[in-house]
């Protein structure tokens, strides 16, 4: 298939960001948009000049398309992916893949049964600083990665906005799904297969069940490595930092700011750079994830961030919450 006709399901902020990159990819053609809200629909039709539909079902009944990008609120990822796959459409689904393992598995199965490609939007691993760290692991420069400390947190807030889906736990899940699933994915890229998890989820304001928590997870990996994750909305100063320690040296970076690699050996070459230097010549992460999905469709090759990756991230998020609730160390895989 040389030309891939793509529709966007969920014409909001992330959907439009995905489409604006996808439009630069050879062989990808935007053919429609879907959104239940008239204002979002009309704005999309005006900006992109394509027909718009109220629902995926209406689009599938009328549209001529090969593939969909699913960028609806989190609880809608599984039903839209499954409906599109059952209609024979390839799917790019935003993170978090879904809110339960059963839904993740159903998405994987629906795509496999229909013979369509499923790519999950775990874009953080493609952002320049994170990509640089992964490369230093993959080419052996860091040695064996044995310890990680990754954090992203800021001040608490009552809510996002009146009526916003991010304030509904049944739609968003938890900060671990909405935000930290990115850092969890990155940790797996660095350390490999996880085997157990411990976790703590502390509330700073019981009136804000979603956006005033300090969540800490410790992930143990098959290699013997451990990675500490500290995430949430609880700290007035805020911090966004990654520290990775390997047998040959250490990495520390502040996302979008600076990047340091310091080897233990004085003969080995280190790196001390601004993020702008790290980003030079690196493909936009959103462009890369959508381009790779289109190429997998065109060439009938496996996707680069398949459903299994999205599901492994959800499993760790669920395990951190279970460990916090039961005050136990939770072994992986979780019981299905
Ligand atoms: N990869 C990233 O870094 C990143 C960044 C932001 C958001 N996201 C993810 O993208 C998704 C969308 O987030 P957003 O920030 O664009 O939210 P948003 O609220 O800006 O957009 C969501 C859109 O989906 C529409 N929608 C709701 N239900 C729908 C349905 N059943 N069918 C079609 N459209 C529907 C809404 O009307 C809205 O226009 C979320 O899952 C979010 O986690 C990912």
Short mmCIF file of C-alpha atoms and ligand atoms in Angstrom, two decimals:
data_model
loop_
_atom_site.label_atom_id
_atom_site.label_comp_id
_atom_site.label_asym_id
_atom_site.label_seq_id
_atom_site.Cartn_x
_atom_site.Cartn_y
_atom_site.Cartn_z
CA UNK A 1 0.00 0.00 0.00
CA UNK A 2 1.74 3.20 -1.10
CA UNK A 3 -0.87 5.80 -0.09
CA UNK A 4 -2.40 5.38 3.39
CA UNK A 5 -5.71 7.18 3.93
CA UNK A 6 -5.90 8.22 7.59
CA UNK A 7 -8.75 9.61 9.72
CA UNK A 8 -8.31 11.31 13.08
CA UNK A 9 -10.63 10.17 15.90
CA UNK A 10 -10.58 12.87 18.59
CA UNK A 11 -9.89 16.32 17.11
CA UNK A 12 -8.35 17.84 20.25
CA UNK A 13 -4.88 19.10 21.16
CA UNK A 14 -2.91 15.87 20.76
CA UNK A 15 -4.89 14.70 17.75
CA UNK A 16 -4.07 17.89 15.87
CA UNK A 17 -0.43 17.68 16.89
CA UNK A 18 -0.27 14.12 15.50
CA UNK A 19 -1.99 15.13 12.27
CA UNK A 20 0.23 18.15 11.67
CA UNK A 21 3.27 15.83 11.79
CA UNK A 22 1.59 13.00 9.90
CA UNK A 23 0.85 15.38 7.05
CA UNK A 24 4.61 15.70 6.48
CA UNK A 25 5.04 11.93 6.11
CA UNK A 26 5.35 10.51 2.58
CA UNK A 27 2.34 8.38 1.65
CA UNK A 28 0.08 9.54 4.50
CA UNK A 29 -3.11 11.32 3.49
CA UNK A 30 -5.60 12.83 5.95
CA UNK A 31 -9.14 12.01 4.78
CA UNK A 32 -11.49 12.75 7.72
CA UNK A 33 -11.96 13.76 11.33
CA UNK A 34 -14.27 12.42 14.06
CA UNK A 35 -15.40 14.27 17.17
CA UNK A 36 -18.71 14.19 19.08
CA UNK A 37 -18.39 17.92 19.84
CA UNK A 38 -19.58 20.20 17.08
CA UNK A 39 -17.15 23.02 17.83
CA UNK A 40 -14.14 20.67 17.71
CA UNK A 41 -15.50 19.07 14.54
CA UNK A 42 -16.10 22.34 12.75
CA UNK A 43 -12.75 23.81 13.72
CA UNK A 44 -11.03 20.68 12.39
CA UNK A 45 -12.97 20.73 9.12
CA UNK A 46 -12.06 24.37 8.62
CA UNK A 47 -8.38 23.94 9.46
CA UNK A 48 -7.78 20.73 7.49
CA UNK A 49 -10.45 20.89 4.77
CA UNK A 50 -11.66 17.28 5.24
CA UNK A 51 -15.13 15.83 5.98
CA UNK A 52 -15.96 15.36 9.67
CA UNK A 53 -18.18 12.83 11.45
CA UNK A 54 -19.90 12.63 14.83
CA UNK A 55 -18.71 9.12 15.60
CA UNK A 56 -16.30 6.46 14.42
CA UNK A 57 -19.31 4.30 13.54
CA UNK A 58 -20.60 7.01 11.17
CA UNK A 59 -17.15 7.42 9.60
CA UNK A 60 -16.74 3.67 9.05
CA UNK A 61 -20.18 3.48 7.41
CA UNK A 62 -19.39 6.23 4.89
CA UNK A 63 -15.68 6.89 4.67
CA UNK A 64 -13.01 5.55 2.36
CA UNK A 65 -10.03 5.03 4.66
CA UNK A 66 -7.24 2.60 5.59
CA UNK A 67 -6.28 3.70 9.07
CA UNK A 68 -7.22 5.77 12.13
CA UNK A 69 -5.32 7.81 14.69
CA UNK A 70 -7.11 7.44 18.06
CA UNK A 71 -6.57 10.53 20.23
CA UNK A 72 -9.71 10.57 22.36
CA UNK A 73 -9.70 10.71 26.19
CA UNK A 74 -8.09 7.65 27.80
CA UNK A 75 -11.13 5.44 28.48
CA UNK A 76 -12.06 5.72 24.79
CA UNK A 77 -8.82 4.20 23.50
CA UNK A 78 -9.93 0.56 23.75
CA UNK A 79 -13.45 0.83 22.25
CA UNK A 80 -12.31 2.99 19.32
CA UNK A 81 -9.27 0.83 18.58
CA UNK A 82 -11.31 -2.37 18.67
CA UNK A 83 -14.10 -0.95 16.48
CA UNK A 84 -11.60 0.34 13.91
CA UNK A 85 -9.63 -2.92 13.87
CA UNK A 86 -12.79 -4.98 13.43
CA UNK A 87 -13.54 -2.82 10.38
CA UNK A 88 -10.08 -3.69 9.01
CA UNK A 89 -8.41 -0.32 9.76
CA UNK A 90 -4.84 0.09 11.02
CA UNK A 91 -4.62 1.96 14.34
CA UNK A 92 -2.26 4.46 15.91
CA UNK A 93 -3.50 4.79 19.51
CA UNK A 94 -2.34 7.47 21.90
CA UNK A 95 -0.97 6.56 25.32
CA UNK A 96 -2.09 5.34 27.82
CA UNK A 97 -3.02 2.30 25.75
CA UNK A 98 -6.01 1.53 28.03
CA UNK A 99 -6.92 1.52 31.71
CA UNK A 100 -7.05 -2.28 32.23
CA UNK A 101 -4.98 -5.23 31.06
CA UNK A 102 -8.12 -6.90 29.72
CA UNK A 103 -8.73 -3.91 27.43
CA UNK A 104 -5.08 -3.86 26.29
CA UNK A 105 -5.28 -7.57 25.44
CA UNK A 106 -8.59 -7.10 23.60
CA UNK A 107 -6.99 -4.32 21.50
CA UNK A 108 -3.99 -6.50 20.64
CA UNK A 109 -6.24 -9.44 19.78
CA UNK A 110 -8.62 -7.36 17.64
CA UNK A 111 -5.72 -5.96 15.59
CA UNK A 112 -4.03 -9.36 15.25
CA UNK A 113 -7.30 -11.06 14.21
CA UNK A 114 -7.93 -8.37 11.58
CA UNK A 115 -4.30 -8.39 10.38
CA UNK A 116 -3.94 -4.62 10.99
CA UNK A 117 -1.03 -2.69 12.51
CA UNK A 118 -1.27 -1.23 16.03
CA UNK A 119 1.20 1.43 17.20
CA UNK A 120 1.01 3.06 20.66
CA UNK A 121 1.95 6.75 21.13
CA UNK A 122 4.75 6.33 23.68
CA UNK A 123 6.55 9.32 22.20
CA UNK A 124 8.78 10.20 25.15
CA UNK A 125 11.35 7.58 24.10
CA UNK A 126 11.76 9.54 20.82
CA UNK A 127 12.36 12.97 22.40
CA UNK A 128 15.99 14.06 21.99
CA UNK A 129 17.24 13.77 25.62
CA UNK A 130 15.55 10.42 26.17
CA UNK A 131 16.68 9.16 22.75
CA UNK A 132 20.27 10.21 23.56
CA UNK A 133 20.18 8.27 26.86
CA UNK A 134 18.79 5.17 25.12
CA UNK A 135 21.56 5.39 22.50
CA UNK A 136 24.25 5.59 25.19
CA UNK A 137 22.84 2.37 26.66
CA UNK A 138 22.37 0.63 23.31
CA UNK A 139 25.93 1.36 22.11
CA UNK A 140 27.38 0.18 25.44
CA UNK A 141 28.78 3.57 26.50
CA UNK A 142 26.94 3.54 29.87
CA UNK A 143 27.96 -0.08 30.53
CA UNK A 144 25.30 -2.20 32.20
CA UNK A 145 22.53 0.10 33.46
CA UNK A 146 21.94 -0.83 37.10
CA UNK A 147 20.19 2.09 38.78
CA UNK A 148 17.72 4.74 37.70
CA UNK A 149 15.99 7.65 39.36
CA UNK A 150 13.34 9.32 37.22
CA UNK A 151 11.02 12.06 38.39
CA UNK A 152 8.45 14.43 36.98
CA UNK A 153 6.41 16.42 39.47
CA UNK A 154 5.03 19.87 40.16
CA UNK A 155 2.56 21.69 42.39
CA UNK A 156 -0.84 20.26 43.30
CA UNK A 157 -4.03 21.56 41.73
CA UNK A 158 -7.74 21.14 42.53
CA UNK A 159 -8.71 20.14 39.01
CA UNK A 160 -7.98 20.78 35.34
CA UNK A 161 -11.12 22.74 34.44
CA UNK A 162 -14.87 22.55 34.94
CA UNK A 163 -16.20 19.41 33.27
CA UNK A 164 -12.75 18.39 31.91
CA UNK A 165 -12.27 14.68 31.22
CA UNK A 166 -8.92 14.76 33.02
CA UNK A 167 -10.84 15.30 36.29
CA UNK A 168 -12.88 12.12 35.94
CA UNK A 169 -11.02 9.10 37.37
CA UNK A 170 -13.13 6.70 35.29
CA UNK A 171 -11.90 8.44 32.11
CA UNK A 172 -8.31 9.42 32.92
CA UNK A 173 -7.36 6.60 35.32
CA UNK A 174 -4.61 8.15 37.41
CA UNK A 175 -1.57 10.39 36.90
CA UNK A 176 0.39 7.16 36.40
CA UNK A 177 -1.67 6.46 33.27
CA UNK A 178 -2.01 10.01 32.00
CA UNK A 179 1.60 11.13 32.56
CA UNK A 180 3.99 8.58 34.08
CA UNK A 181 3.26 5.86 31.55
CA UNK A 182 5.82 7.79 29.46
CA UNK A 183 8.56 7.49 32.10
CA UNK A 184 7.62 3.84 32.72
CA UNK A 185 8.06 3.16 28.99
CA UNK A 186 11.45 4.92 29.03
CA UNK A 187 12.56 2.87 32.07
CA UNK A 188 11.73 -0.34 30.18
CA UNK A 189 13.74 0.91 27.18
CA UNK A 190 16.75 1.36 29.46
CA UNK A 191 16.49 -1.59 31.86
CA UNK A 192 14.55 -4.27 29.95
CA UNK A 193 12.12 -6.75 31.44
CA UNK A 194 10.51 -5.80 34.77
CA UNK A 195 9.95 -8.53 37.37
CA UNK A 196 8.52 -6.81 40.46
CA UNK A 197 7.22 -3.47 41.69
CA UNK A 198 6.78 -1.67 45.02
CA UNK A 199 4.75 1.51 45.27
CA UNK A 200 3.41 4.33 47.40
CA UNK A 201 0.65 6.75 46.43
CA UNK A 202 0.23 9.56 48.99
CA UNK A 203 -2.56 12.13 48.83
CA UNK A 204 -1.78 15.77 49.65
CA UNK A 205 -5.44 16.80 49.34
CA UNK A 206 -8.30 14.29 49.65
CA UNK A 207 -10.55 16.79 47.84
CA UNK A 208 -8.40 16.41 44.71
CA UNK A 209 -8.29 12.66 44.06
CA UNK A 210 -6.24 12.96 40.85
CA UNK A 211 -4.02 16.03 40.85
CA UNK A 212 -2.55 16.22 44.36
CA UNK A 213 -0.73 12.91 44.76
CA UNK A 214 2.89 11.93 45.29
CA UNK A 215 3.39 8.56 43.65
CA UNK A 216 6.60 6.60 44.09
CA UNK A 217 7.35 3.31 42.42
CA UNK A 218 10.39 1.08 42.58
CA UNK A 219 10.66 -1.21 39.59
CA UNK A 220 12.93 -4.26 39.77
CA UNK A 221 14.22 -5.67 36.48
CA UNK A 222 15.31 -9.14 35.42
CA UNK A 223 18.89 -7.87 35.02
CA UNK A 224 19.01 -7.00 38.74
CA UNK A 225 18.67 -3.26 38.03
CA UNK A 226 16.24 -1.08 39.95
CA UNK A 227 14.57 2.15 38.93
CA UNK A 228 12.93 4.63 41.27
CA UNK A 229 10.06 6.68 39.86
CA UNK A 230 8.69 9.77 41.62
CA UNK A 231 5.74 11.43 39.95
CA UNK A 232 2.71 13.57 40.60
CA UNK A 233 1.49 16.96 41.72
CA UNK A 234 2.62 17.68 45.26
CA UNK A 235 5.72 19.86 45.26
CA UNK A 236 5.81 23.64 45.04
CA UNK A 237 9.28 23.74 43.48
CA UNK A 238 8.80 20.95 40.95
CA UNK A 239 11.40 18.74 39.30
CA UNK A 240 11.88 16.94 36.04
CA UNK A 241 15.05 14.88 36.14
CA UNK A 242 16.48 11.60 34.92
CA UNK A 243 19.53 9.94 36.49
CA UNK A 244 20.87 6.66 35.14
CA UNK A 245 23.86 4.83 36.58
CA UNK A 246 25.66 2.13 34.65
CA UNK A 247 28.83 0.16 35.19
CA UNK A 248 30.77 2.54 32.90
CA UNK A 249 29.36 5.91 34.02
CA UNK A 250 26.33 8.03 34.80
CA UNK A 251 23.79 10.14 32.93
CA UNK A 252 21.84 13.03 34.33
CA UNK A 253 19.50 15.26 32.37
CA UNK A 254 16.82 17.80 32.99
CA UNK A 255 14.32 17.34 30.19
CA UNK A 256 14.67 20.09 27.58
CA UNK A 257 17.47 21.79 29.51
CA UNK A 258 20.80 20.02 29.93
CA UNK A 259 22.38 16.62 29.42
CA UNK A 260 25.48 15.20 31.15
CA UNK A 261 27.20 11.85 30.69
CA UNK A 262 30.20 11.29 32.95
CA UNK A 263 32.25 8.11 32.48
CA UNK A 264 34.11 6.50 35.41
CA UNK A 265 37.23 6.12 33.29
CA UNK A 266 39.26 9.26 32.70
CA UNK A 267 40.21 8.02 29.24
CA UNK A 268 36.60 7.70 28.09
CA UNK A 269 34.82 10.63 26.51
CA UNK A 270 32.04 12.38 28.44
CA UNK A 271 29.25 14.67 27.30
CA UNK A 272 28.08 17.94 28.81
CA UNK A 273 25.58 19.66 26.54
CA UNK A 274 22.57 21.89 26.39
CA UNK A 275 19.41 20.18 25.22
CA UNK A 276 19.41 22.30 22.07
CA UNK A 277 22.68 20.63 21.03
CA UNK A 278 21.28 17.18 21.83
CA UNK A 279 18.21 17.96 19.71
CA UNK A 280 20.17 19.10 16.65
CA UNK A 281 19.21 17.05 13.60
CA UNK A 282 16.87 14.75 15.59
CA UNK A 283 13.53 14.07 13.92
CA UNK A 284 10.48 15.44 15.74
CA UNK A 285 9.30 12.59 18.03
CA UNK A 286 5.65 12.81 16.99
CA UNK A 287 6.67 12.77 13.33
CA UNK A 288 8.87 9.74 13.94
CA UNK A 289 6.20 7.69 15.74
CA UNK A 290 3.59 8.37 13.05
CA UNK A 291 6.09 7.90 10.18
CA UNK A 292 7.14 4.51 11.57
CA UNK A 293 3.47 3.46 11.82
CA UNK A 294 2.83 4.48 8.19
CA UNK A 295 5.97 2.62 7.05
CA UNK A 296 4.87 -0.52 8.95
CA UNK A 297 1.55 -0.36 7.06
CA UNK A 298 3.20 0.30 3.69
CA UNK A 299 5.84 -2.42 4.06
CA UNK A 300 3.78 -4.89 6.10
CA UNK A 301 6.45 -4.95 8.83
CA UNK A 302 5.98 -5.01 12.64
CA UNK A 303 5.23 -1.67 14.31
CA UNK A 304 8.06 -0.09 16.33
CA UNK A 305 5.93 0.56 19.45
CA UNK A 306 3.45 -2.32 19.38
CA UNK A 307 0.49 -3.03 21.65
CA UNK A 308 2.65 -5.32 23.77
CA UNK A 309 4.78 -2.29 24.76
CA UNK A 310 1.73 -0.21 25.66
CA UNK A 311 0.35 -3.09 27.71
CA UNK A 312 3.64 -3.67 29.58
CA UNK A 313 3.54 -0.01 30.65
CA UNK A 314 -0.06 -0.29 31.87
CA UNK A 315 0.88 -3.41 33.81
CA UNK A 316 3.59 -1.53 35.71
CA UNK A 317 1.25 1.40 36.45
CA UNK A 318 -1.38 -1.02 37.78
CA UNK A 319 1.25 -2.86 39.82
CA UNK A 320 2.46 0.38 41.46
CA UNK A 321 -1.13 1.19 42.48
CA UNK A 322 -1.72 -2.35 43.73
CA UNK A 323 1.54 -2.32 45.73
CA UNK A 324 0.55 1.00 47.26
CA UNK A 325 -2.90 -0.25 48.22
CA UNK A 326 -1.82 -3.61 49.60
CA UNK A 327 1.50 -2.39 51.02
CA UNK A 328 3.24 -5.35 49.40
CA UNK A 329 5.86 -5.97 46.75
CA UNK A 330 3.99 -7.06 43.63
CA UNK A 331 5.57 -9.58 41.28
CA UNK A 332 5.09 -9.36 37.51
CA UNK A 333 3.38 -10.46 35.39
CA UNK A 334 0.15 -9.55 37.18
CA UNK A 335 -2.51 -12.24 37.39
CA UNK A 336 -4.74 -12.03 34.26
N1 LIG B 1 1.76 11.55 23.74
C1 LIG B 1 1.63 12.63 24.47
O1 LIG B 1 2.62 13.21 24.90
C2 LIG B 1 0.26 13.16 24.75
C3 LIG B 1 0.09 14.51 25.06
C4 LIG B 1 -1.21 14.97 25.30
C5 LIG B 1 -2.27 14.08 25.26
N2 LIG B 1 -2.06 12.76 24.99
C6 LIG B 1 -3.17 11.79 24.97
O2 LIG B 1 -4.02 12.09 23.86
C7 LIG B 1 -5.37 11.87 24.20
C8 LIG B 1 -6.18 13.14 23.94
O3 LIG B 1 -5.66 14.18 24.76
P1 LIG B 1 -5.85 15.71 24.36
O4 LIG B 1 -4.90 16.47 25.18
O5 LIG B 1 -5.80 15.85 22.88
O6 LIG B 1 -7.34 15.96 24.88
P2 LIG B 1 -8.38 17.00 24.29
O7 LIG B 1 -9.45 17.11 25.32
O8 LIG B 1 -7.67 18.21 23.81
O9 LIG B 1 -8.95 16.26 22.99
C9 LIG B 1 -9.74 15.11 23.04
C10 LIG B 1 -10.76 15.21 21.91
O10 LIG B 1 -11.44 13.96 21.81
C11 LIG B 1 -12.83 14.26 21.58
N3 LIG B 1 -13.60 13.07 21.92
C12 LIG B 1 -14.10 12.68 23.09
N4 LIG B 1 -14.75 11.50 22.97
C13 LIG B 1 -14.65 11.13 21.66
C14 LIG B 1 -15.10 10.03 20.89
N5 LIG B 1 -15.77 9.02 21.44
N6 LIG B 1 -14.83 10.02 19.56
C15 LIG B 1 -14.14 11.01 18.98
N7 LIG B 1 -13.67 12.08 19.66
C16 LIG B 1 -13.92 12.15 20.99
C17 LIG B 1 -13.09 15.48 22.42
O11 LIG B 1 -14.26 16.15 22.01
C18 LIG B 1 -11.83 16.29 22.17
O12 LIG B 1 -11.97 17.13 21.04
C19 LIG B 1 -5.38 11.42 25.67
O13 LIG B 1 -5.43 10.03 25.74
C20 LIG B 1 -4.06 11.91 26.21
O14 LIG B 1 -3.55 11.11 27.25
C21 LIG B 1 -0.82 12.29 24.71
#
